mmCIF file of C-alpha atoms in Angstrom:
data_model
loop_
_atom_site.group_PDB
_atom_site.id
_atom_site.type_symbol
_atom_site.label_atom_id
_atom_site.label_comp_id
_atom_site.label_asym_id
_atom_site.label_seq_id
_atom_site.Cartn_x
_atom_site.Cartn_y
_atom_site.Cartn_z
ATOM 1 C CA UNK A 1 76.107 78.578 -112.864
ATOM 2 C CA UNK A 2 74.261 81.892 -111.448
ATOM 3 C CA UNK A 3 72.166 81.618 -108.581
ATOM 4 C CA UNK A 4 68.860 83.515 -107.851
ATOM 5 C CA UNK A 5 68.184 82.414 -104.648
ATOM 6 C CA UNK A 6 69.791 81.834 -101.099
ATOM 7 C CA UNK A 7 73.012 79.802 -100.536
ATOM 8 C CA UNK A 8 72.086 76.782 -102.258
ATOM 9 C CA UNK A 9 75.124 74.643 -101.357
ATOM 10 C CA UNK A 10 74.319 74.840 -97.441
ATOM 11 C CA UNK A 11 70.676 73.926 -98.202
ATOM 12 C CA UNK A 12 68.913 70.540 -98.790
ATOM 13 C CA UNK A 13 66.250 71.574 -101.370
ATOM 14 C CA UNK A 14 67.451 74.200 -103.916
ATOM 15 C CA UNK A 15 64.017 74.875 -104.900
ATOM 16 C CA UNK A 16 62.461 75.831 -101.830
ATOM 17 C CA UNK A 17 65.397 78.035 -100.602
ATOM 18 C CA UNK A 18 64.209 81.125 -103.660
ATOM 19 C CA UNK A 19 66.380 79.476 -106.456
ATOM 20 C CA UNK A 20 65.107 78.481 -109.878
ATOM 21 C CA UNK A 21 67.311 74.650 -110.726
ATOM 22 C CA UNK A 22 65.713 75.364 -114.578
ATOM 23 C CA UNK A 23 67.892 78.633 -114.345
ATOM 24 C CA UNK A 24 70.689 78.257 -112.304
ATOM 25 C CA UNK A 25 70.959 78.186 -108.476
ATOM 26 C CA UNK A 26 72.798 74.340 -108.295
ATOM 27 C CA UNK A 27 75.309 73.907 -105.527
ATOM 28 C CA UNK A 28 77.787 75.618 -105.112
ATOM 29 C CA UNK A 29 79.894 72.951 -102.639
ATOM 30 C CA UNK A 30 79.311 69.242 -104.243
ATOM 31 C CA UNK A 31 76.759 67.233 -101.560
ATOM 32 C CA UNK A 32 77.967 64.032 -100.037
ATOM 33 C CA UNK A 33 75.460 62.652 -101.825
ATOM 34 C CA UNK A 34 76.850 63.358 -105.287
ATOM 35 C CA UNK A 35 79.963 62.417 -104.629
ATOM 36 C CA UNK A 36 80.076 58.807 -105.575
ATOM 37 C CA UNK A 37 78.357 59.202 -108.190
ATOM 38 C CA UNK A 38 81.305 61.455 -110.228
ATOM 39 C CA UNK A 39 83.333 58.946 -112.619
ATOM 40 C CA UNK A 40 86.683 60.929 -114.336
ATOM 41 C CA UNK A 41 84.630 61.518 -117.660
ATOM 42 C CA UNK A 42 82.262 63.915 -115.830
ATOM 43 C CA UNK A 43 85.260 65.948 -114.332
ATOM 44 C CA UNK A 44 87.404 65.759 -117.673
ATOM 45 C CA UNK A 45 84.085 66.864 -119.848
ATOM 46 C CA UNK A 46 83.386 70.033 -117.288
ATOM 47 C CA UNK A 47 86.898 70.323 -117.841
ATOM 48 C CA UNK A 48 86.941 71.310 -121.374
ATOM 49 C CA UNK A 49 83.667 72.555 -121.397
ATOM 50 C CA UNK A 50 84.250 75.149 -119.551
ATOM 51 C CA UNK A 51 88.051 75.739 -118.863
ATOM 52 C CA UNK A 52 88.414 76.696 -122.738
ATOM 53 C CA UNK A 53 90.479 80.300 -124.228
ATOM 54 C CA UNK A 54 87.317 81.578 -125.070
ATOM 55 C CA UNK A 55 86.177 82.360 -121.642
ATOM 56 C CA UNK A 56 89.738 82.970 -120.247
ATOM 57 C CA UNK A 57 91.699 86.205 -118.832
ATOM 58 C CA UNK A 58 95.087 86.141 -118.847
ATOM 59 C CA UNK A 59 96.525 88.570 -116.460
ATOM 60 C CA UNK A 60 100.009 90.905 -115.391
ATOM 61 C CA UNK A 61 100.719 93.056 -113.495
ATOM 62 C CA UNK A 62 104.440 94.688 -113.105
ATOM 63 C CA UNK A 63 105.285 93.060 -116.732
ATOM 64 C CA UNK A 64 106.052 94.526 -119.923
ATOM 65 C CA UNK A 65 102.819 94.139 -122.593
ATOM 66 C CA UNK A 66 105.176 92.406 -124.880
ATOM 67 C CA UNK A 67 106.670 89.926 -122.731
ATOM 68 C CA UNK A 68 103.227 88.860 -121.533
ATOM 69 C CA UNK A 69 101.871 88.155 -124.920
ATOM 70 C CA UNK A 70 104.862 86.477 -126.156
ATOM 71 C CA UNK A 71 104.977 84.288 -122.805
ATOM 72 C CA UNK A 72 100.647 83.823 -123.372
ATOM 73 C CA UNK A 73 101.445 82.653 -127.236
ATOM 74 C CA UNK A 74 103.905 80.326 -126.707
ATOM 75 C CA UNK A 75 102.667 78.424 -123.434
ATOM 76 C CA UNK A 76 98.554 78.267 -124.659
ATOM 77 C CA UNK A 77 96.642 77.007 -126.940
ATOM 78 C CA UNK A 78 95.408 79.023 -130.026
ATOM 79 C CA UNK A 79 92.478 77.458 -130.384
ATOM 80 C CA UNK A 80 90.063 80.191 -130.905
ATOM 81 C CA UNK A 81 86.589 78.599 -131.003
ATOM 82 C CA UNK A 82 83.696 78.804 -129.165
ATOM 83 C CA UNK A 83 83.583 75.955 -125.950
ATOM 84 C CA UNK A 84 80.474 73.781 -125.109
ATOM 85 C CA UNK A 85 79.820 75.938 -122.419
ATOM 86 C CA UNK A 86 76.206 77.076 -122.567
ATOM 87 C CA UNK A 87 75.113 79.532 -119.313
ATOM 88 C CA UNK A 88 71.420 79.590 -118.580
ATOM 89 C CA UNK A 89 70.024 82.901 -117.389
ATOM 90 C CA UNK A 90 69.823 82.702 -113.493
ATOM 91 C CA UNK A 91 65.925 84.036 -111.675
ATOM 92 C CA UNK A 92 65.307 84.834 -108.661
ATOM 93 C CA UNK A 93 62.360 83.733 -107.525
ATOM 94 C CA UNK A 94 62.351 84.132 -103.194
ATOM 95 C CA UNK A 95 61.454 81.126 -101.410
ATOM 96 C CA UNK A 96 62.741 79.697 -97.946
ATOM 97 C CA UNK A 97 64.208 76.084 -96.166
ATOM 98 C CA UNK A 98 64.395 75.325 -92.642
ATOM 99 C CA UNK A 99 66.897 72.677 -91.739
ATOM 100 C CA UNK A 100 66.852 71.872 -88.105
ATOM 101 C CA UNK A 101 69.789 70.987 -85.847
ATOM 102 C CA UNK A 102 69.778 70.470 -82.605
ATOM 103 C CA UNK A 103 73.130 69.420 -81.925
ATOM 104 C CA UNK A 104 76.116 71.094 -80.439
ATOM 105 C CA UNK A 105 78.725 71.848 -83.384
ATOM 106 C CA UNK A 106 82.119 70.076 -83.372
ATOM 107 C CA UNK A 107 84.810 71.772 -81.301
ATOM 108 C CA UNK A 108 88.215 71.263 -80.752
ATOM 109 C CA UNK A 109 88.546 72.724 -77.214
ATOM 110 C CA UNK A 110 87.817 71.664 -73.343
ATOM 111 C CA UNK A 111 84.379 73.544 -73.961
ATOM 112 C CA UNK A 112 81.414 72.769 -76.336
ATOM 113 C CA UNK A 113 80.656 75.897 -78.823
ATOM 114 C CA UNK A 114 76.768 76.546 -78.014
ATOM 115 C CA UNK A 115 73.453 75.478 -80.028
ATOM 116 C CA UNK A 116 72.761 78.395 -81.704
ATOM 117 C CA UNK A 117 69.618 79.239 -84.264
ATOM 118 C CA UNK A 118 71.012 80.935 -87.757
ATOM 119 C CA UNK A 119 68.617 83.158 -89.860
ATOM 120 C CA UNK A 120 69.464 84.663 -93.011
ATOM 121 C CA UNK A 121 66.700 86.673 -94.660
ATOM 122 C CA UNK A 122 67.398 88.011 -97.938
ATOM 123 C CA UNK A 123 66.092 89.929 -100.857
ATOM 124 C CA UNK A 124 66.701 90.361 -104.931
ATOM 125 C CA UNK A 125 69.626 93.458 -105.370
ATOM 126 C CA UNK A 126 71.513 93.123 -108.847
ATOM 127 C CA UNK A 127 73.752 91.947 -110.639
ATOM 128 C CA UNK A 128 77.609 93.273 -111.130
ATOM 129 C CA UNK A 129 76.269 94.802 -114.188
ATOM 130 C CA UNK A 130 73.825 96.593 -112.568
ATOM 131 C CA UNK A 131 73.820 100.188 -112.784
ATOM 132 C CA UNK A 132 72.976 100.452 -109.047
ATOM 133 C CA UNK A 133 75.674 97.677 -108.114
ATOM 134 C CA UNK A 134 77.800 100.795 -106.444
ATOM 135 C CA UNK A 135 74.884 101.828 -104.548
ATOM 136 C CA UNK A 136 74.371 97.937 -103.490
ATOM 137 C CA UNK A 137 78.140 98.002 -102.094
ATOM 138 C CA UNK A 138 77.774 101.370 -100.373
ATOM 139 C CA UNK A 139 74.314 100.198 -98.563
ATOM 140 C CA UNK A 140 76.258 97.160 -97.351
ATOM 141 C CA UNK A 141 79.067 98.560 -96.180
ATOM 142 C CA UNK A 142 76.477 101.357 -94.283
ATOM 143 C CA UNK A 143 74.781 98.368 -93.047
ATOM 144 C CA UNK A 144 77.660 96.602 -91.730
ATOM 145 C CA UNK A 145 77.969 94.286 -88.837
ATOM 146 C CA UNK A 146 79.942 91.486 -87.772
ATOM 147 C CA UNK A 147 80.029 89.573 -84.250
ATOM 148 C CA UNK A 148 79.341 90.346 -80.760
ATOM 149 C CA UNK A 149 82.395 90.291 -79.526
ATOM 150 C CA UNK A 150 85.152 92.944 -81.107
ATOM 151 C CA UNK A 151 88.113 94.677 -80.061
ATOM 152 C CA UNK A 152 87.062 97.460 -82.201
ATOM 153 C CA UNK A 153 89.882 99.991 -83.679
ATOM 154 C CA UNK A 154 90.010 101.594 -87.101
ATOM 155 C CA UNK A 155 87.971 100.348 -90.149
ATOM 156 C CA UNK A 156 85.952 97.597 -87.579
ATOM 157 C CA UNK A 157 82.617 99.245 -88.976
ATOM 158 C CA UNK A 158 81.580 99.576 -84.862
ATOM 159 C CA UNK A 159 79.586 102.530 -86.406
ATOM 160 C CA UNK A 160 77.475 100.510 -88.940
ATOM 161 C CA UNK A 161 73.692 100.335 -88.286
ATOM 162 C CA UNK A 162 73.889 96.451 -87.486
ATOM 163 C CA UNK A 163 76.377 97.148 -84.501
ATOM 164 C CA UNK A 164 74.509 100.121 -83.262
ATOM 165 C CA UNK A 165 70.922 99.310 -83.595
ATOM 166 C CA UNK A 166 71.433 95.575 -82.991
ATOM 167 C CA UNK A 167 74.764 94.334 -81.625
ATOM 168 C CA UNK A 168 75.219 96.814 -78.918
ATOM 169 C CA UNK A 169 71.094 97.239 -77.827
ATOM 170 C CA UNK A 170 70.480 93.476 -77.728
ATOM 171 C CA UNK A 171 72.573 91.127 -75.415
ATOM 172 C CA UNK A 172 71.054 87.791 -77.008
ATOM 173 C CA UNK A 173 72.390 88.448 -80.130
ATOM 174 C CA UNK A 174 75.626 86.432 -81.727
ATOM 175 C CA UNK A 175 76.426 88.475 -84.985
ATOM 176 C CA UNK A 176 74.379 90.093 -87.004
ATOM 177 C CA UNK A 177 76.491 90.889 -90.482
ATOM 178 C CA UNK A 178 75.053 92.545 -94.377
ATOM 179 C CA UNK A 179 75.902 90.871 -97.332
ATOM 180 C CA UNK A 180 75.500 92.069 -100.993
ATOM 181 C CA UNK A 181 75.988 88.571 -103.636
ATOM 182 C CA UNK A 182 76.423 89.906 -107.517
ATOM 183 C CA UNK A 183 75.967 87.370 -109.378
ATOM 184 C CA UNK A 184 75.890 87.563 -113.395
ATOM 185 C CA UNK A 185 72.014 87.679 -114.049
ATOM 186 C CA UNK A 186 71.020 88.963 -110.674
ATOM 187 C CA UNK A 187 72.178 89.587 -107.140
ATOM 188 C CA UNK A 188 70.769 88.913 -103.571
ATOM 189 C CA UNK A 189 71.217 91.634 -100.486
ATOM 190 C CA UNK A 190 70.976 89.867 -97.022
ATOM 191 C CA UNK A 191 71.628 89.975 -93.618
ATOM 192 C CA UNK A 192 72.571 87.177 -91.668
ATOM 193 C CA UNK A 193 71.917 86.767 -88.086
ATOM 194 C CA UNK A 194 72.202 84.197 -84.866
ATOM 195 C CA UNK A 195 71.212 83.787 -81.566
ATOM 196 C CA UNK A 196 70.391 81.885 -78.654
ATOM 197 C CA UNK A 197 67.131 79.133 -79.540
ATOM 198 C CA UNK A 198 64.898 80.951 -77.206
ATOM 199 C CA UNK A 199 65.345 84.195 -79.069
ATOM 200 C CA UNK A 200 64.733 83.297 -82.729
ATOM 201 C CA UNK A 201 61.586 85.092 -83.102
ATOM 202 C CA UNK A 202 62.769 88.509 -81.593
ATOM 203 C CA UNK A 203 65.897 87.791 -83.765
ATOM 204 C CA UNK A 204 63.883 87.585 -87.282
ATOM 205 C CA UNK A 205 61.680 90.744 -86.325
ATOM 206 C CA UNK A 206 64.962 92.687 -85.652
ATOM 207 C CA UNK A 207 66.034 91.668 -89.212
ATOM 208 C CA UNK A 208 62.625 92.896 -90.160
ATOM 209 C CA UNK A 209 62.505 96.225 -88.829
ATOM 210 C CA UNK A 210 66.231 96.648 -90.223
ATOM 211 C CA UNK A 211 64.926 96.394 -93.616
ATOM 212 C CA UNK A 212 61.969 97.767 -93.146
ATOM 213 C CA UNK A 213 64.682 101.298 -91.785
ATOM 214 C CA UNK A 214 66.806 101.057 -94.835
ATOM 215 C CA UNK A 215 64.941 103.414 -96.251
ATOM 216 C CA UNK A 216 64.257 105.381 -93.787
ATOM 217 C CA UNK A 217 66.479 108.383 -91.587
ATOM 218 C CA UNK A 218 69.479 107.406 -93.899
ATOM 219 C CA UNK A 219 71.102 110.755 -92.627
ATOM 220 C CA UNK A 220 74.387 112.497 -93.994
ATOM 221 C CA UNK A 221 76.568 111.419 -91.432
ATOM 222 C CA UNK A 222 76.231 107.737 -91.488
ATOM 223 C CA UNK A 223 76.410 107.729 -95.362
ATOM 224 C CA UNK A 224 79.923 109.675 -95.715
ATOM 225 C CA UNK A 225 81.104 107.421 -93.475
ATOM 226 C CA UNK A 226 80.033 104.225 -94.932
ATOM 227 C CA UNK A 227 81.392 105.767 -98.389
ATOM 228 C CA UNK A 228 84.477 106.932 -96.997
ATOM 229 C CA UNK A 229 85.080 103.252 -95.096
ATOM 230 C CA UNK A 230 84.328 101.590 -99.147
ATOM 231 C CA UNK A 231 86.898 103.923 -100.468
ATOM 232 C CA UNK A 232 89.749 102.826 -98.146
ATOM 233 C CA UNK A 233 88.641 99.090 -97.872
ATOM 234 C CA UNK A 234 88.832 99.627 -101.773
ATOM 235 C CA UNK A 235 91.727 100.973 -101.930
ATOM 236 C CA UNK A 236 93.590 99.239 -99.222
ATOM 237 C CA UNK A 237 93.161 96.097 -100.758
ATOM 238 C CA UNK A 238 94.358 96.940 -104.127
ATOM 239 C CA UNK A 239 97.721 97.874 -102.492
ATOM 240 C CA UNK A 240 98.689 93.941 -102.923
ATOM 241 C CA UNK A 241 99.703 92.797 -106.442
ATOM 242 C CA UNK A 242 97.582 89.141 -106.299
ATOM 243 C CA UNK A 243 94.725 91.242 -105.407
ATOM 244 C CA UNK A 244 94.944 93.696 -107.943
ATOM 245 C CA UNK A 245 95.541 90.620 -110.396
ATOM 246 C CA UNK A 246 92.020 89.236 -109.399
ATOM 247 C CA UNK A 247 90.587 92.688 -109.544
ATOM 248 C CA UNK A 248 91.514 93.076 -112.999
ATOM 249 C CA UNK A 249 90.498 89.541 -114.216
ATOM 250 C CA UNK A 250 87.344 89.179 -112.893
ATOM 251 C CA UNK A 251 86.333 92.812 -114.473
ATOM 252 C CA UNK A 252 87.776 91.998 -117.473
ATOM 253 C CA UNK A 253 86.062 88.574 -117.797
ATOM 254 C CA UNK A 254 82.477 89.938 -116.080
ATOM 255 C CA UNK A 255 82.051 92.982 -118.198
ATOM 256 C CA UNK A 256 84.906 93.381 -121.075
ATOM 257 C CA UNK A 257 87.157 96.288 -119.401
ATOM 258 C CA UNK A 258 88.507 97.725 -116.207
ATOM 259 C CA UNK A 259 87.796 100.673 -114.488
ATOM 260 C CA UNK A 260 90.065 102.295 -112.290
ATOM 261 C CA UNK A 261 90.048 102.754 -108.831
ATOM 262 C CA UNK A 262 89.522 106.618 -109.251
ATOM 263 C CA UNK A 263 86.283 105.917 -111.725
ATOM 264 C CA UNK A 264 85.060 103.689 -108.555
ATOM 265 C CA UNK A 265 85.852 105.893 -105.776
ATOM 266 C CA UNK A 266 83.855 108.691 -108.066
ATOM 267 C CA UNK A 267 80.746 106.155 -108.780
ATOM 268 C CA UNK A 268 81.010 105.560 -104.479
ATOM 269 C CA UNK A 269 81.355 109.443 -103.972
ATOM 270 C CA UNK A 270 78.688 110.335 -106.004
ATOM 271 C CA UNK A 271 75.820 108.060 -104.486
ATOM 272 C CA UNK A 272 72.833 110.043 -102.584
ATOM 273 C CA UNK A 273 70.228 109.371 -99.737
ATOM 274 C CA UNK A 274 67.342 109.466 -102.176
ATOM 275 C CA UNK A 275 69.530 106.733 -104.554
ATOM 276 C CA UNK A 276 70.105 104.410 -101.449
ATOM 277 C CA UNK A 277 66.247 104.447 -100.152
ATOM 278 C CA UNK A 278 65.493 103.690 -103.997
ATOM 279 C CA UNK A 279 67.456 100.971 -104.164
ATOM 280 C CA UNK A 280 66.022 99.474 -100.813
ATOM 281 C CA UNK A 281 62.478 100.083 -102.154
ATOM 282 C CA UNK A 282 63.008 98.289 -104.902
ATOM 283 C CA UNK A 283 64.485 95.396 -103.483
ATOM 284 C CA UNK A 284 61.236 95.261 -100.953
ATOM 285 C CA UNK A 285 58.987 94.955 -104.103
ATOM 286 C CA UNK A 286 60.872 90.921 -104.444
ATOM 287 C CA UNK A 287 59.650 88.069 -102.772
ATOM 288 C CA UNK A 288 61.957 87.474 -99.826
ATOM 289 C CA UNK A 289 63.990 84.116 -99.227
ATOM 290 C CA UNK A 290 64.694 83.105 -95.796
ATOM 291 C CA UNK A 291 67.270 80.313 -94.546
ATOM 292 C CA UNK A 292 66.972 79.356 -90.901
ATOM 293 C CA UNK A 293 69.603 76.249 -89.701
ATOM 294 C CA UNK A 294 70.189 75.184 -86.226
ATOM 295 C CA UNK A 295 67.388 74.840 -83.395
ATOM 296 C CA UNK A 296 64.720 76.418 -84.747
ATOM 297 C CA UNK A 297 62.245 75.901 -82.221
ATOM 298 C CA UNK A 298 61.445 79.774 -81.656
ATOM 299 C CA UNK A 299 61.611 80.630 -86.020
ATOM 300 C CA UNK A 300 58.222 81.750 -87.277
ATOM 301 C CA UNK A 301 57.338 80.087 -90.556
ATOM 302 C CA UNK A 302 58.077 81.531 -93.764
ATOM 303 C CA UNK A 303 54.475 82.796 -94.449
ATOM 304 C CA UNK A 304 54.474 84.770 -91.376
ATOM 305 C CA UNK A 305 58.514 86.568 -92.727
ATOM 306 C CA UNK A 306 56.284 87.033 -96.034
ATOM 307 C CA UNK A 307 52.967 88.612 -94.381
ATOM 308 C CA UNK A 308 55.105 90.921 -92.058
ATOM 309 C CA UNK A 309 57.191 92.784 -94.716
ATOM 310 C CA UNK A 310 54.091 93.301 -96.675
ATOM 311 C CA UNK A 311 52.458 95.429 -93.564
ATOM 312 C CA UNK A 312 53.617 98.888 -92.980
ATOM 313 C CA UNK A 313 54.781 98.406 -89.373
ATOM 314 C CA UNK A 314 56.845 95.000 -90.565
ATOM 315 C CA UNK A 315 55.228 93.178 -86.980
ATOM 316 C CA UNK A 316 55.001 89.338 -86.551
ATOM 317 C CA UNK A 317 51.739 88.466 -85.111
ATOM 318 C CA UNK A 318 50.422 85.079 -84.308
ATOM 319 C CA UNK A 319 52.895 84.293 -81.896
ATOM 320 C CA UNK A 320 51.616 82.901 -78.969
ATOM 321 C CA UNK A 321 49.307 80.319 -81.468
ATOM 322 C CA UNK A 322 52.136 79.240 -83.611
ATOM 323 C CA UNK A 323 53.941 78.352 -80.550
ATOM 324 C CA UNK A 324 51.069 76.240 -79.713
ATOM 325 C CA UNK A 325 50.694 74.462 -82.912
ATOM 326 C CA UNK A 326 54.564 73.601 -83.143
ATOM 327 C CA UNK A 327 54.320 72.453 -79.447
ATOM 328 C CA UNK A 328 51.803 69.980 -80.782
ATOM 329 C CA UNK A 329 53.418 69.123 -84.150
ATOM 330 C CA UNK A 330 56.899 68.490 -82.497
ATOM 331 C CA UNK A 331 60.133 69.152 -84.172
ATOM 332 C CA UNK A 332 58.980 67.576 -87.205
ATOM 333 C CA UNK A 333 56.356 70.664 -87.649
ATOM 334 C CA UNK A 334 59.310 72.902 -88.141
ATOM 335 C CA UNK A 335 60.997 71.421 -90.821
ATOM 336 C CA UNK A 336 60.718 73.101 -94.303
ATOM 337 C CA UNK A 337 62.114 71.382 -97.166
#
């Protein structure tokens, strides 16, 4: 199933995280809590529901035509109808869930890996369908990002907004990394971000104001380079066979037919400024979704995210008060489920 929301198989409570259940947006990693309750007819009927020729791709590369269908007719089924599979349209809807954590994570070394807080703030893009899915994949490669520690070289992305304007300006920051999710129905751009406890609320309205600059001063320089950096991750990764296989398949299967790496490198070349600040606005005009996991004592709450990317200047305010309130609700005021 589609999701509309924000990664529903990390959170407790698909609903509140921005994803529609009615529509899609079920987990995508099977709880704990399901888990005993999956017998062998439930895996065996999701089975042949869904594993049926009708939604299957059969793939070669470096084989003759001939031999592949000869090899595909005698070694699977010809059963030709239709499966049980029925897809419900996915919708995004925005939405947030705050799971906190206090303890250290699990670490296999002399030295325990620090308590960090983890914010991902996200908004509706589109689907791989999409006539601006290019566009999508060239703003998040523009965007970039990645962790705070690097050792840099060729095609690191060191140059992408996220390292300059975040990374490399503020010291308290972890990683800070863009990430476009197609999905069937819809898609979700977001940028995920951690930090040190004490810095969550600087660390959401830095994920603000990069939004909120999307749009803005996306100059010529910055955009060849993220195009040019698509191109050859493009086309660097179709040099491998298994990777070319899966490139082929999951076109095939998503949208009927294939286009070439040329027609792709043309669709990357031929995107604008004005088309990327576009895109941007219209992903503003969605209701954001916001996960936040780990010690979340310094988070602001999700209505405060909302109010601030509705104002112009994309500022948090009610700081010092919220602080106040949580200090006298405890860590059970800052749960959101």
């Amino acid at each position: 199933r589609n999701i509309g929301g924000l990664y529903p198989h990390n959170l407790p409570d698909n609903r509140s995280s921005g994803i529609n259940a009615e529509y899609g947006g079920y987990h995508k990693i099977c709880p704990l809590s399901t888990l005993p309750h999956i017998n062998r007819s439930d895996i065996m009927n999701f089975y042949h529901a869904n594993n049926h020729p009708s939604r299957m791709v059969l793939v070669g590369v470096g084989v003759e035509h001939d031999d592949l269908i000869k090899a595909a007719v005698k070694y699977f089924p010809q059963d030709t109808t239709t499966g049980k599979y029925e897809a419900d349209r996915a919708v995004y809807t925005g939405g947030h869930c705050y799971r906190f954590d206090d303890e250290a994570p699990p670490t296999i070394g002399p030295q325990e890996l620090p308590t960090l807080t983890h914010v991902s703030i996200g908004f509706q893009s589109g689907s791989h369908q999409d006539d601006d899915y290019v566009k999508h994949c060239v703003l998040n490669t523009l965007m970039g990002g990645g962790g705070s520690f690097s050792a840099g070289g060729p095609g690191k992305g060191m140059y992408t907004r996220l390292y300059l304007q975040v990374l490399n300006r503020y010291h308290w920051m972890y990683s800070a990394l863009a990430l476009n999710h197609p999905y069937q129905d819809t898609g979700l751009f977001t940028i995920n971000a951690s930090c040190h406890p004490n810095n969550g609320w600087d660390l959401v309205q830095v994920l603000i104001k990069q939004f909120k600059e999307m749009s803005r001063n996306i100059n010529h320089s910055e955009l060849e380079r993220a195009k040019t950096q698509l191109k050859s991750t493009l086309l660097m990764n179709l040099e491998y066979r298994n990777i070319e296989m899966e490139d082929i398949g999951r076109q095939v299967l998503a949208s009927g037919h294939r286009k070439t790496p040329a027609e792709l490198c043309a669709m990357i070349e031929s995107v604008t400024p004005q088309e990327l600040q576009r895109v941007v606005e219209r992903m503003l005009e969605s209701r954001p979704s916001v996960g936040a996991f780990g010690d979340l004592k310094s988070v602001p709450p999700f209505e405060e995210i909302e109010a601030a990317f509705k104002r112009d200047d994309g500022l948090l305010t009610n700081r010092i008060t919220n602080f106040l309130l949580r200090g006298a609700r405890g860590k059970s005021g800052i749960i959101k489920n």
